[in-house]
Structure formats: structure tokens, C-alpha cells
XYZ file of C-alpha atoms in Angstrom:
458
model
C -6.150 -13.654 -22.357
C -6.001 -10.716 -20.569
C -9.228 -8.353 -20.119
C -10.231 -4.978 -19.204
C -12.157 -5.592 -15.977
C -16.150 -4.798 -15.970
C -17.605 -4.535 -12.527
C -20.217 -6.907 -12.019
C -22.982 -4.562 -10.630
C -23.471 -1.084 -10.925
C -21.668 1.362 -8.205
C -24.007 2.572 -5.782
C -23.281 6.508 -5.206
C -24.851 6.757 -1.808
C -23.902 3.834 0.809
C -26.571 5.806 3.246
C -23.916 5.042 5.963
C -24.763 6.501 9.508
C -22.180 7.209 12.654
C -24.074 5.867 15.712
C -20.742 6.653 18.004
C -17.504 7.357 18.154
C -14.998 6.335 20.935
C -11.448 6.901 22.190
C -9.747 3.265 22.576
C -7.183 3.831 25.791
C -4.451 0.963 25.903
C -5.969 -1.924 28.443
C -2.909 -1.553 30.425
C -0.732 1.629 31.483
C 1.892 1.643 29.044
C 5.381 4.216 29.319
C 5.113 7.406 28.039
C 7.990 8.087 25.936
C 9.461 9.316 22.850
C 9.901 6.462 19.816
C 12.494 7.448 17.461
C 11.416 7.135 13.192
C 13.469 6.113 10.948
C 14.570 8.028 7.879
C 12.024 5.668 6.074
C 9.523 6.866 7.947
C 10.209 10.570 7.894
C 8.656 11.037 4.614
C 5.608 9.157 4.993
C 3.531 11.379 7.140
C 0.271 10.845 5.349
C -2.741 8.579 5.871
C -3.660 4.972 4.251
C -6.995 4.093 4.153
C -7.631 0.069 3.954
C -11.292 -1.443 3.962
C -11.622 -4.834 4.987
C -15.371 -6.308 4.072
C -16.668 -9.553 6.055
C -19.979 -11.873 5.057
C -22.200 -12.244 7.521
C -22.675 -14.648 10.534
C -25.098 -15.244 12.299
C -23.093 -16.453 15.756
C -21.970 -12.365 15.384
C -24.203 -9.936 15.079
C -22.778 -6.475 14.706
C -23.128 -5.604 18.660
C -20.848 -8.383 19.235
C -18.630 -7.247 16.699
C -18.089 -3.850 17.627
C -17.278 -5.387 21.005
C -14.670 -7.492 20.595
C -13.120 -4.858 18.022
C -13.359 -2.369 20.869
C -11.592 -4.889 23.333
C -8.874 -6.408 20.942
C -7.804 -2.843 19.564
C -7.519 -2.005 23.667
C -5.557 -4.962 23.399
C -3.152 -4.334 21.251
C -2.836 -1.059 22.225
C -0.459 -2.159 25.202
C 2.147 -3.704 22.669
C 1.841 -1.020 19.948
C 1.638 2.005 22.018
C 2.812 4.287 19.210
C -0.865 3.416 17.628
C -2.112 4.773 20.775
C 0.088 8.212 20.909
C 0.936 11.285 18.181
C 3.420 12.058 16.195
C 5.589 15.140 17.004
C 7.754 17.010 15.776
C 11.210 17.300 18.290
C 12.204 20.739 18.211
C 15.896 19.792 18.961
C 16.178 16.890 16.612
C 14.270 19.001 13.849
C 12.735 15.539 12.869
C 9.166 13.697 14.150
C 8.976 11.326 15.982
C 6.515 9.361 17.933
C 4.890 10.967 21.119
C 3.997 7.352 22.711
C 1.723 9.285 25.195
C -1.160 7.188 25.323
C -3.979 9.581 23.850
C -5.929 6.566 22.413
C -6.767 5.372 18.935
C -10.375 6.037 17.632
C -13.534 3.938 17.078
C -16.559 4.448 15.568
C -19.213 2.341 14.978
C -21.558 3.126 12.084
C -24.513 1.558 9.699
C -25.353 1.247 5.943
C -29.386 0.570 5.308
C -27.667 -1.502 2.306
C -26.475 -5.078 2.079
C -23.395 -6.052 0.768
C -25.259 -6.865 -2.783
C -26.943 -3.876 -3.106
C -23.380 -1.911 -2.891
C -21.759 -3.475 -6.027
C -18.653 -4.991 -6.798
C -15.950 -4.721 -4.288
C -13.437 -4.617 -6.571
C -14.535 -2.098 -8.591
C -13.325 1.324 -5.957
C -15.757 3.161 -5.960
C -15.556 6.726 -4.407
C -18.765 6.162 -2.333
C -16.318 3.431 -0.087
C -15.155 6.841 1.546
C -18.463 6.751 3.381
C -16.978 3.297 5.329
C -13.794 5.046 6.528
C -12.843 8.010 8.315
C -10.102 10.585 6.724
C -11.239 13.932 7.786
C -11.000 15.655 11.302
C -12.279 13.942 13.702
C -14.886 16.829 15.897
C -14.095 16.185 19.320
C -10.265 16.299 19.346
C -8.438 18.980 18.751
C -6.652 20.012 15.179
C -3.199 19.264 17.291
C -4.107 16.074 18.565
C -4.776 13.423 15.506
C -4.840 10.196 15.756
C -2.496 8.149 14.102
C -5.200 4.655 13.838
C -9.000 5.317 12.875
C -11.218 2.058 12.819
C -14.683 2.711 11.491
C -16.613 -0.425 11.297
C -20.034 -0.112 9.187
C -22.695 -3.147 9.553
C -24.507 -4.066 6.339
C -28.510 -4.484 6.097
C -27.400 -8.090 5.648
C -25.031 -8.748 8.548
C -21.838 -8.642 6.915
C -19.686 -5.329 7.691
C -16.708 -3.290 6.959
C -13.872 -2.571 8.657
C -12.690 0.781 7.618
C -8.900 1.437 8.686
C -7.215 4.876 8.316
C -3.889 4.717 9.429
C -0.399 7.094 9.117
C 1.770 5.460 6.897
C 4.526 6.128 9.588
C 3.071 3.420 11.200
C 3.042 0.772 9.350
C 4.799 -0.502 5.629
C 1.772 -3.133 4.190
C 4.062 -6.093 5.747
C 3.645 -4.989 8.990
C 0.083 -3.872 8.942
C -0.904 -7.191 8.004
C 1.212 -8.492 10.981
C -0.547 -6.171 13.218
C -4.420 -6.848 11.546
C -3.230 -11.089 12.549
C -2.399 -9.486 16.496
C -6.180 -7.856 16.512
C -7.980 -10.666 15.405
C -6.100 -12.837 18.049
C -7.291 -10.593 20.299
C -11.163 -11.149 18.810
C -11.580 -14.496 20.245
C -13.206 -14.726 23.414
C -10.469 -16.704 25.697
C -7.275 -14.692 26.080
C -4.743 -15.487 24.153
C -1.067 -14.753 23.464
C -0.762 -11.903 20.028
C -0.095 -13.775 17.180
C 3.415 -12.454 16.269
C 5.412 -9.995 18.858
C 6.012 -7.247 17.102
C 9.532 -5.713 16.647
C 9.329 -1.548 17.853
C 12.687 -0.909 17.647
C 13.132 1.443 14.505
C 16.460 2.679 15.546
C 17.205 -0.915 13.576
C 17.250 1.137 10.215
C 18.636 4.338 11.747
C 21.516 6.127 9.932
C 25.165 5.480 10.378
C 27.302 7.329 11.807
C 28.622 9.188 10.031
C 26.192 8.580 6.970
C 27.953 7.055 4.262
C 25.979 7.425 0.525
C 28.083 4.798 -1.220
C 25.594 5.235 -4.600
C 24.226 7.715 -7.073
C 20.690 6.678 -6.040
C 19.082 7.887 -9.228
C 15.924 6.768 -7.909
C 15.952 9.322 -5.501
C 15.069 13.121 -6.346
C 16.284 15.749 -3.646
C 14.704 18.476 -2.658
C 15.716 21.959 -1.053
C 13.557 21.781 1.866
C 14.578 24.234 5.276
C 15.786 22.129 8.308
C 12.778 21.849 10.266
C 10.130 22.276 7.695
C 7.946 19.067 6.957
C 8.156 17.391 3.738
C 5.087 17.433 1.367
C 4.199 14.333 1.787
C 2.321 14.287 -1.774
C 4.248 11.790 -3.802
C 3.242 11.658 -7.574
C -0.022 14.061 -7.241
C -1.170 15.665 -10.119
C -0.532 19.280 -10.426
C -3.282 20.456 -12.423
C -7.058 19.358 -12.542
C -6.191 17.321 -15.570
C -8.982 14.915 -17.171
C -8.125 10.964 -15.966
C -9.413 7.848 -17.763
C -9.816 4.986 -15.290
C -9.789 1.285 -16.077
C -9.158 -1.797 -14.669
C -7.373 -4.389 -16.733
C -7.237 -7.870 -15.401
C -4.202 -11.102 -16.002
C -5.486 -14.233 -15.251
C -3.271 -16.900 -14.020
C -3.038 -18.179 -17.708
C -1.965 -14.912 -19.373
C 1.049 -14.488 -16.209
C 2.290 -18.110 -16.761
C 2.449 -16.984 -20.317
C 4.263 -14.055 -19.689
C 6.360 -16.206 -17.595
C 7.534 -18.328 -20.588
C 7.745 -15.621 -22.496
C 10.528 -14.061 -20.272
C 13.178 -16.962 -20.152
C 16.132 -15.960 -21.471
C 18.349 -19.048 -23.034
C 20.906 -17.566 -21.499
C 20.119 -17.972 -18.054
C 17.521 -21.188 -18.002
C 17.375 -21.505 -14.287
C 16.932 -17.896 -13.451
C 13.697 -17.778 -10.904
C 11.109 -15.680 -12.596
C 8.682 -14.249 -10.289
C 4.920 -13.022 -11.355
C 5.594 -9.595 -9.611
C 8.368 -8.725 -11.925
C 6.718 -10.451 -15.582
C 3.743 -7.802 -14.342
C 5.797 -4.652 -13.350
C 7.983 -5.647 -16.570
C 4.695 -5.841 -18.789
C 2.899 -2.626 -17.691
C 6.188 -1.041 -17.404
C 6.113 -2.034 -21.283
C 2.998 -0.431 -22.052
C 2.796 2.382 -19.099
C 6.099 4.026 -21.410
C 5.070 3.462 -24.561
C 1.200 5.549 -24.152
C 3.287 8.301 -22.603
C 4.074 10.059 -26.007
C 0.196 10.855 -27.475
C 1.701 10.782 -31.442
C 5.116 9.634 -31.843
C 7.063 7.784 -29.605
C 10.799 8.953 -29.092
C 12.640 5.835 -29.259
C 15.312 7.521 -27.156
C 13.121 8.906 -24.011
C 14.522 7.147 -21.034
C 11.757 5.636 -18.861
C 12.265 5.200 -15.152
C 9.331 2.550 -13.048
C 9.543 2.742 -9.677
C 8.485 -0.439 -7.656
C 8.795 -1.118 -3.580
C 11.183 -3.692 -1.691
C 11.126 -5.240 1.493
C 14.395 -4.731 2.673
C 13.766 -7.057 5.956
C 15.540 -9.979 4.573
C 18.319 -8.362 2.377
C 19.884 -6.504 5.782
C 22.871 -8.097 6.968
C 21.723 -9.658 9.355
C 18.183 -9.161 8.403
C 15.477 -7.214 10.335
C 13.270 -9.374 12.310
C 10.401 -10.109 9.893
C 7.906 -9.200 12.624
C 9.661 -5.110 12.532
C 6.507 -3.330 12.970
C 7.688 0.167 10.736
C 8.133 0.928 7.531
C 11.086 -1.447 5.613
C 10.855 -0.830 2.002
C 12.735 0.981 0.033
C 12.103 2.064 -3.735
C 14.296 -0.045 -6.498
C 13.754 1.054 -10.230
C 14.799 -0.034 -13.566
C 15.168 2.350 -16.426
C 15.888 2.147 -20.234
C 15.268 3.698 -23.604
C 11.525 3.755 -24.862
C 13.344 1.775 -28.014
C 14.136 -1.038 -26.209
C 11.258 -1.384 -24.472
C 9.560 -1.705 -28.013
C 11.818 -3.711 -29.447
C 13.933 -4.974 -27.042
C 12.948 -9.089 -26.000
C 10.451 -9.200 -22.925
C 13.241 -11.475 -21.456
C 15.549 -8.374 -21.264
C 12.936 -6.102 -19.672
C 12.465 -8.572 -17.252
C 15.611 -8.708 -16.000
C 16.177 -5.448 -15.392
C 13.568 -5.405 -13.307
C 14.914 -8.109 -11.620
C 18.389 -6.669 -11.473
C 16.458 -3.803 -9.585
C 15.087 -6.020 -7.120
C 18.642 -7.765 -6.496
C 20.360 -3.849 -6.289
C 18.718 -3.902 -2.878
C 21.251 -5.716 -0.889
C 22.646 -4.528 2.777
C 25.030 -1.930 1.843
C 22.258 -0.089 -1.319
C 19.694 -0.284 1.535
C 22.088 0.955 3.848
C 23.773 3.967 1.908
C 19.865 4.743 1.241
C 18.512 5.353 4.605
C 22.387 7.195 5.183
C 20.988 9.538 1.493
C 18.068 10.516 3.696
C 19.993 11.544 6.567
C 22.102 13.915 4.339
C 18.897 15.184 2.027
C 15.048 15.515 1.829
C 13.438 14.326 -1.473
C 11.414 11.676 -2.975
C 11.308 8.858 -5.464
C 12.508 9.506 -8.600
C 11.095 7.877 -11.853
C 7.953 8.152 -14.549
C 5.857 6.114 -12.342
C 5.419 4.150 -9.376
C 3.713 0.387 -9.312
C 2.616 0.032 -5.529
C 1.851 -3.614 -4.960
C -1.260 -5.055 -2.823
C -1.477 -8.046 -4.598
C 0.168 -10.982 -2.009
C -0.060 -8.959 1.027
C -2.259 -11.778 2.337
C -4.906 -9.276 4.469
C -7.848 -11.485 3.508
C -6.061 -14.744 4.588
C -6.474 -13.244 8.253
C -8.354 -15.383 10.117
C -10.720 -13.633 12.771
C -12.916 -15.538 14.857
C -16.278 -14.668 12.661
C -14.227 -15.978 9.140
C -11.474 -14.056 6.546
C -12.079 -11.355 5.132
C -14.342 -11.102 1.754
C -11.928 -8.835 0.567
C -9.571 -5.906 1.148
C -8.286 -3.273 -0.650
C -7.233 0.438 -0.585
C -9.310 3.315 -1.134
C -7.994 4.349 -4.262
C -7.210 7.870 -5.430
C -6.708 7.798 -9.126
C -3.002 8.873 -10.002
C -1.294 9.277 -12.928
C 2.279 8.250 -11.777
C 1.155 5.301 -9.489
C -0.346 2.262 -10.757
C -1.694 -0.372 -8.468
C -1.696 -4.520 -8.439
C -4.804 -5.858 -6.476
C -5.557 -9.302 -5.416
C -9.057 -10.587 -6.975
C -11.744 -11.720 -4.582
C -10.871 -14.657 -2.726
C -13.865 -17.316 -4.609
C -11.870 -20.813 -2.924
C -10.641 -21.399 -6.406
C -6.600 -20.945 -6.668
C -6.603 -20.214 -10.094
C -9.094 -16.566 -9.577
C -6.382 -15.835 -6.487
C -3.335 -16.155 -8.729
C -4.971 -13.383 -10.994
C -4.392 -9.849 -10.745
C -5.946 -6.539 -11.395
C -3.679 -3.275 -12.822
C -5.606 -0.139 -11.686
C -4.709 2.662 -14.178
C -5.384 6.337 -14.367
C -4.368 8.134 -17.527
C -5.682 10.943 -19.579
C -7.272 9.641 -22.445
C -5.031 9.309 -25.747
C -2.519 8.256 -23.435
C -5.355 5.670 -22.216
C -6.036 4.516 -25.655
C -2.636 3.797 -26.299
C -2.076 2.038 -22.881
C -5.274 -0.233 -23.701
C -4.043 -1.036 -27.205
C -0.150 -2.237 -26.164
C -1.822 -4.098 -23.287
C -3.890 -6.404 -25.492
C -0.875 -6.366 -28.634
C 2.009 -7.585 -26.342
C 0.097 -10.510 -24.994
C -0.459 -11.366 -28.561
C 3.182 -11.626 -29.784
């Protein structure tokens, strides 16, 4: 039955992390200097991700051997993602940024913790001191005009397991192709040379615009924004506007309580409709994410909007190379009355959320990107569920084992609620689990808690 999530050791405040040196990583080959066009998916993401990656120990690589082949793989790869390597500018002709492939260099820093990986608690569990194992302020050296678009901090433990601490522009990468580029740098790891793992697809001008743009939908999901030509977008999706008092809790479906939910979402209607875990779990904390929104009463007539990502790589006609190494999601949504999310059968809720997923085809996708050619905005809804669950970066294999675990280093929103993988014990039944991060203030916690455990009673 599903569970709030306790962490299984207490959260160490202080990770006593020390910087022992920090590096510019050049390409290992001369690459072209040139501009890379962005697509209209990437225009609004010009903010940074931070990912941390934790490894056991082992003893056949110490942490100078480590940092080493890091250092050379990320050189490496370099020469095939040269954007990772350059800056991103704004073209003054264009008004819109772009890539400056110019070969500045990515940074990397290698760094310490005088704990082990016991003594910093459960991994799961974020805990703010994890910002000690990543880099996301200025960098010293380099000047406030020249930022790096890939960071790679990597922090050995007392014990000889480490972190790999990852802060990348989102422009970069979409979590799809970030975990295509994490399978080219461990390739790169090993000691012979070999080939990368997948050649990555650089050609964003795939998902450019039409011309001329043609909006074909109302795209509800998408709120626009009077912005001056020229003038950045706040990249700030969702952030809280005041310094408003947040609840945080984990609350954890086991593999059990999904197959449940499963069942409980056939409609009679439609027996051989595919039901997917993703949407039975956006469908049930859709569910209860609406219903805590209204502290006293609920008004059965509020409309509620949830906002959920989809790869748009395979819905294309013809479909985007699966190795396309920017940004190819697009937000989908589903919306409906607070009422019938209620009262409504969970089979029904379920479906629209699948009907969102299935708006995405060519043209929708299409007459999107063509919406942010015309218009600046953002996504449009009550909240946004942003999915790491079955992105797959601990099934990387690098040549000292997979990874622990991985997650991102969470900042606790209101509007965006995330799905994380559990850790990775060799037992299928733990990995088909998943944890729902939730920030909310704290009636509308209370009432978020209670629906949570009432639904999965019914």
C-alpha cells in the first residue's frame, strides 16, 4: 500500500566537501568554430540542471584514476558535442541565442568529502547539503560573460565511492539525450579506445519552425507572454512568488499499489487499451494534487490543468533520430472539473491523460514549435509532473560499475511535482516503484496526504 517515504538515516548538514582543483576541459581534437542554431524548444530553457550521479567504491579505481579518465573521456566527447564545449549567445540579428560552438572548454573540478557514503544518509532523501557535490554558482576564474554551459564536479568519498556532480544548461540537453550523452562518456572511460556509444544527432534545425509558421491549435497549454523582441525570457517556470511556508514529503507506490492502480483504470469499454504506469501515476496525483488545492471547500467546478512532458522523437513524421542530442519534448496536459476528478471513475481520469499523451502527434508538435515562433510564453496549467523515473541514468555502465543512484538536486516547488526512480537494490520489484516528491504549504499538505492514502483504498 502506498507510504509516505522515511529516509533511512538522518541528513547530514555539512558534507565537509573540499575543491582540490578546477580545470578547463579543451575538445581532444580542433573542432569548427561556428554558430549552432536552437530550436524554439530550446529558446526557453536557458537555465541550469543539476544531476548527481553517486558510485560504490572499487578498489581497481581509486579516485586519481577516476578523475583521469573523467578528464580524458569528457575531452573526448568534447570533439562530437562541441556545443558542450562553447557558449551560448545571443545573435544580435536573429534576436534569438544560439550556440557559440567556439571551443572555450567545459569545466572540471575535482573535490573531496572526509565522509563516506554511509555517513551522508539516504540518497534518496535530497537533501540541500548535495549542493556541496555540484557546482551552480560562478565559477572565479572565468569571466561573468563567459559561462560554461557543462560543469562536472566529481567528489571522492572517505570510503572510495564518489559523486559525479553534473550542472548542465538545459539548452543542451532534454533528460533523453543527456542520458545518451552520460552512455558516450563512459565509453570513453575505458582504457582502449573505442567508438562513442551512440552518434549523436546535432542538427536542431530538425525541429525548426515552418515557414511560414502555421499554429493549427488553441494550445491551451501554452500561456503567452508580452516579452520585447530581443529581451530574454525568464526562464523561471512555476517559481514561487512569495517566501511562502512549503511542507515537503516524499510519498512512495510500490510496484503492488501501481499494478493496482492499473486494474483499477480499465475501462469495460475499451479492454485492450495499453495502460501505462506513467499515466495511472500522473492520473493519481493529478487526483489528489487538485483536490488539496482548495484549504476548506472544494469547488466542484474549478477546472484543473496538469502539465506532464512528451518525447516528441517518435511521434514526428518521420520521426527524429532517437539519438537527437537537444531538447524534444513538448508539454501535453489534461484538464477537467475538480467534480469529476472526485467523483468521476479513475478509468476516465486516466484516459484523459492518455488522450493528452496521444494529442502529441506530427502536426500538434509541429503547430507547437510554429506557436513559439509567433509568441514568447510558458506552460500553462496548475502544475507540472516532471518525470525522472525510467530515464535509465543508473543503468549506464562505466568501466568501474552503474551508478548507485542518480537524481536531481531538487528545489522544492509548489507547481512541479517530481517521479524518481528508487535505488537500484538488484530486485525488479524495488525498481518498478516510484517516489512522488511534493512541496505544498501545509493544509494543502494535509489534504494531499489524506486523498493519497483514501483513493488507494477505494
Amino acid at each position: 500500500m502506498g507510504t509516505l517515504y522515511q529516509p533511512i538515516e538522518s541528513t547530514i548538514q555539512d558534507l565537509k566537501v573540499t575543491i582540490h582543483d578546477t580545470n578547463i576541459v579543451f575538445p581532444c581534437q580542433e573542432t569548427q568554430k561556428r554558430p549552432m542554431f536552437l530550436s524554439n524548444i530550446d529558446q526557453v530553457l536557458n537555465f541550469d540542471v543539476q544531476t548527481l550521479h553517486f558510485f560504490n567504491g572499487n578498489p581497481e579505481f581509486p579516485p586519481e584514476i577516476v578523475n583521469e579518465r573523467l578528464r580524458i573521456a569528457l575531452s573526448r566527447v568534447l570533439v562530437t558535442y562541441d556545443f558542450l564545449a562553447g557558449r551560448i549567445k545571443m545573435n544580435q540579428e536573429s534576436k534569438r541565442l544560439e550556440f557559440d560552438c567556439n571551443g572555450a572548454g567545459a569545466v572540471f573540478m575535482v573535490a573531496s568529502s572526509e565522509l563516506t557514503l554511509k555517513e551522508i544518509g539516504d540518497l534518496v532523501y535530497p537533501n540541500p547539503a548535495f549542493r556541496q557535490l555540484i557546482v551552480h554558482e560562478n565559477i572565479d576564474h572565468l569571466e561573468k560573460d563567459d559561462k560554461p554551459v557543462c560543469i562536472l564536479q566529481v567528489t571522492s568519498f572517505k570510503c572510495g565511492g564518489f559523486a559525479m556532480g553534473f550542472s548542465t544548461n538545459h539548452i543542451t540537453f532534454d533528460g533523453i539525450s543527456f542520458k545518451t550523452f552520460l552512455q558516450n562518456l563512459a565509453s570513453q572511460a575505458f582504457d582502449d579506445t573505442k567508438p562513442l556509444a551512440i552518434v549523436p544527432c546535432n542538427d536542431r534545425t530538425l525541429l525548426a519552425a515552418r515557414t511560414p509558421p502555421r499554429v493549427t491549435f488553441p494550445h491551451v497549454e501554452l500561456l503567452k507572454l508580452e516579452v520585447p523582441i530581443g529581451e530574454e525570457l525568464n526562464p523561471k517556470v512555476f517559481e514561487t512568488l512569495d517566501e511562502e511556508q512549503l511542507d515537503f514529503k516524499i510519498f512512495k507506490l510500490n510496484a503492488s499499489d501501481i499494478t493496482s492502480l492499473k486494474e483499477k483504470a480499465k475501462d469495460e469499454n475499451a479492454p485492450n487499451e495499453k495502460i501505462t504506469s506513467f499515466n495511472v501515476v500522473t492520473s493519481y496525483v493529478w487526483r489528489c494534487k487538485a483536490l488539496s488545492y482548495d484549504v476548506e471547500n472544494i469547488n466542484s467546478d474549478r477546472i484543473s490543468t496538469v502539465l506532464f512532458a512528451v518525447n516528441i522523437r517518435p511521434r514526428l513524421n518521420p520521426p527524429l533520430p532517437a539519438s537527437y542530442a537537444g531538447n524534444a519534448v513538448l508539454t501535453s496536459y489534461a484538464s477537467t472539473t475538480c467534480h469529476e476528478l472526485e467523483d468521476g471513475p479513475f478509468s476516465k481520469i486516466v484516459d484523459m491523460v492518455s488522450q493528452g499523451g496521444k494529442r502529441m502527434n506530427d502536426e500538434y508538435a509541429r503547430s507547437a514549435i510554429d506557436w513559439g515562433e509567433l509568441y514568447k510564453g510558458f506552460p500553462n496549467g496548475e502544475f507540472l509532473i516532471s518525470s525522472w523515473w525510467k530515464l535509465g541514468f543508473s543503468q549506464v555502465e562505466y568501466p568501474w560499475g552503474k551508478p548507485k543512484y542518480c537524481c536531481p538536486v531538487v528545489c522544492h516547488r509548489k507547481e512541479i511535482i517530481l517521479l524518481i526512480p528508487n535505488i537500484d537494490d538488484g530486485t525488479s520489484n524495488n525498481n518498478d516503484g516510484v517516489n512522488i516528491f511534493v512541496a505544498l504549504p501545509p493544509k494543502q499538505m494535509e489534504k494531499f496526504e489524506s486523498y493519497f492514502h483514501k483513493f488507494l483504498l477505494e
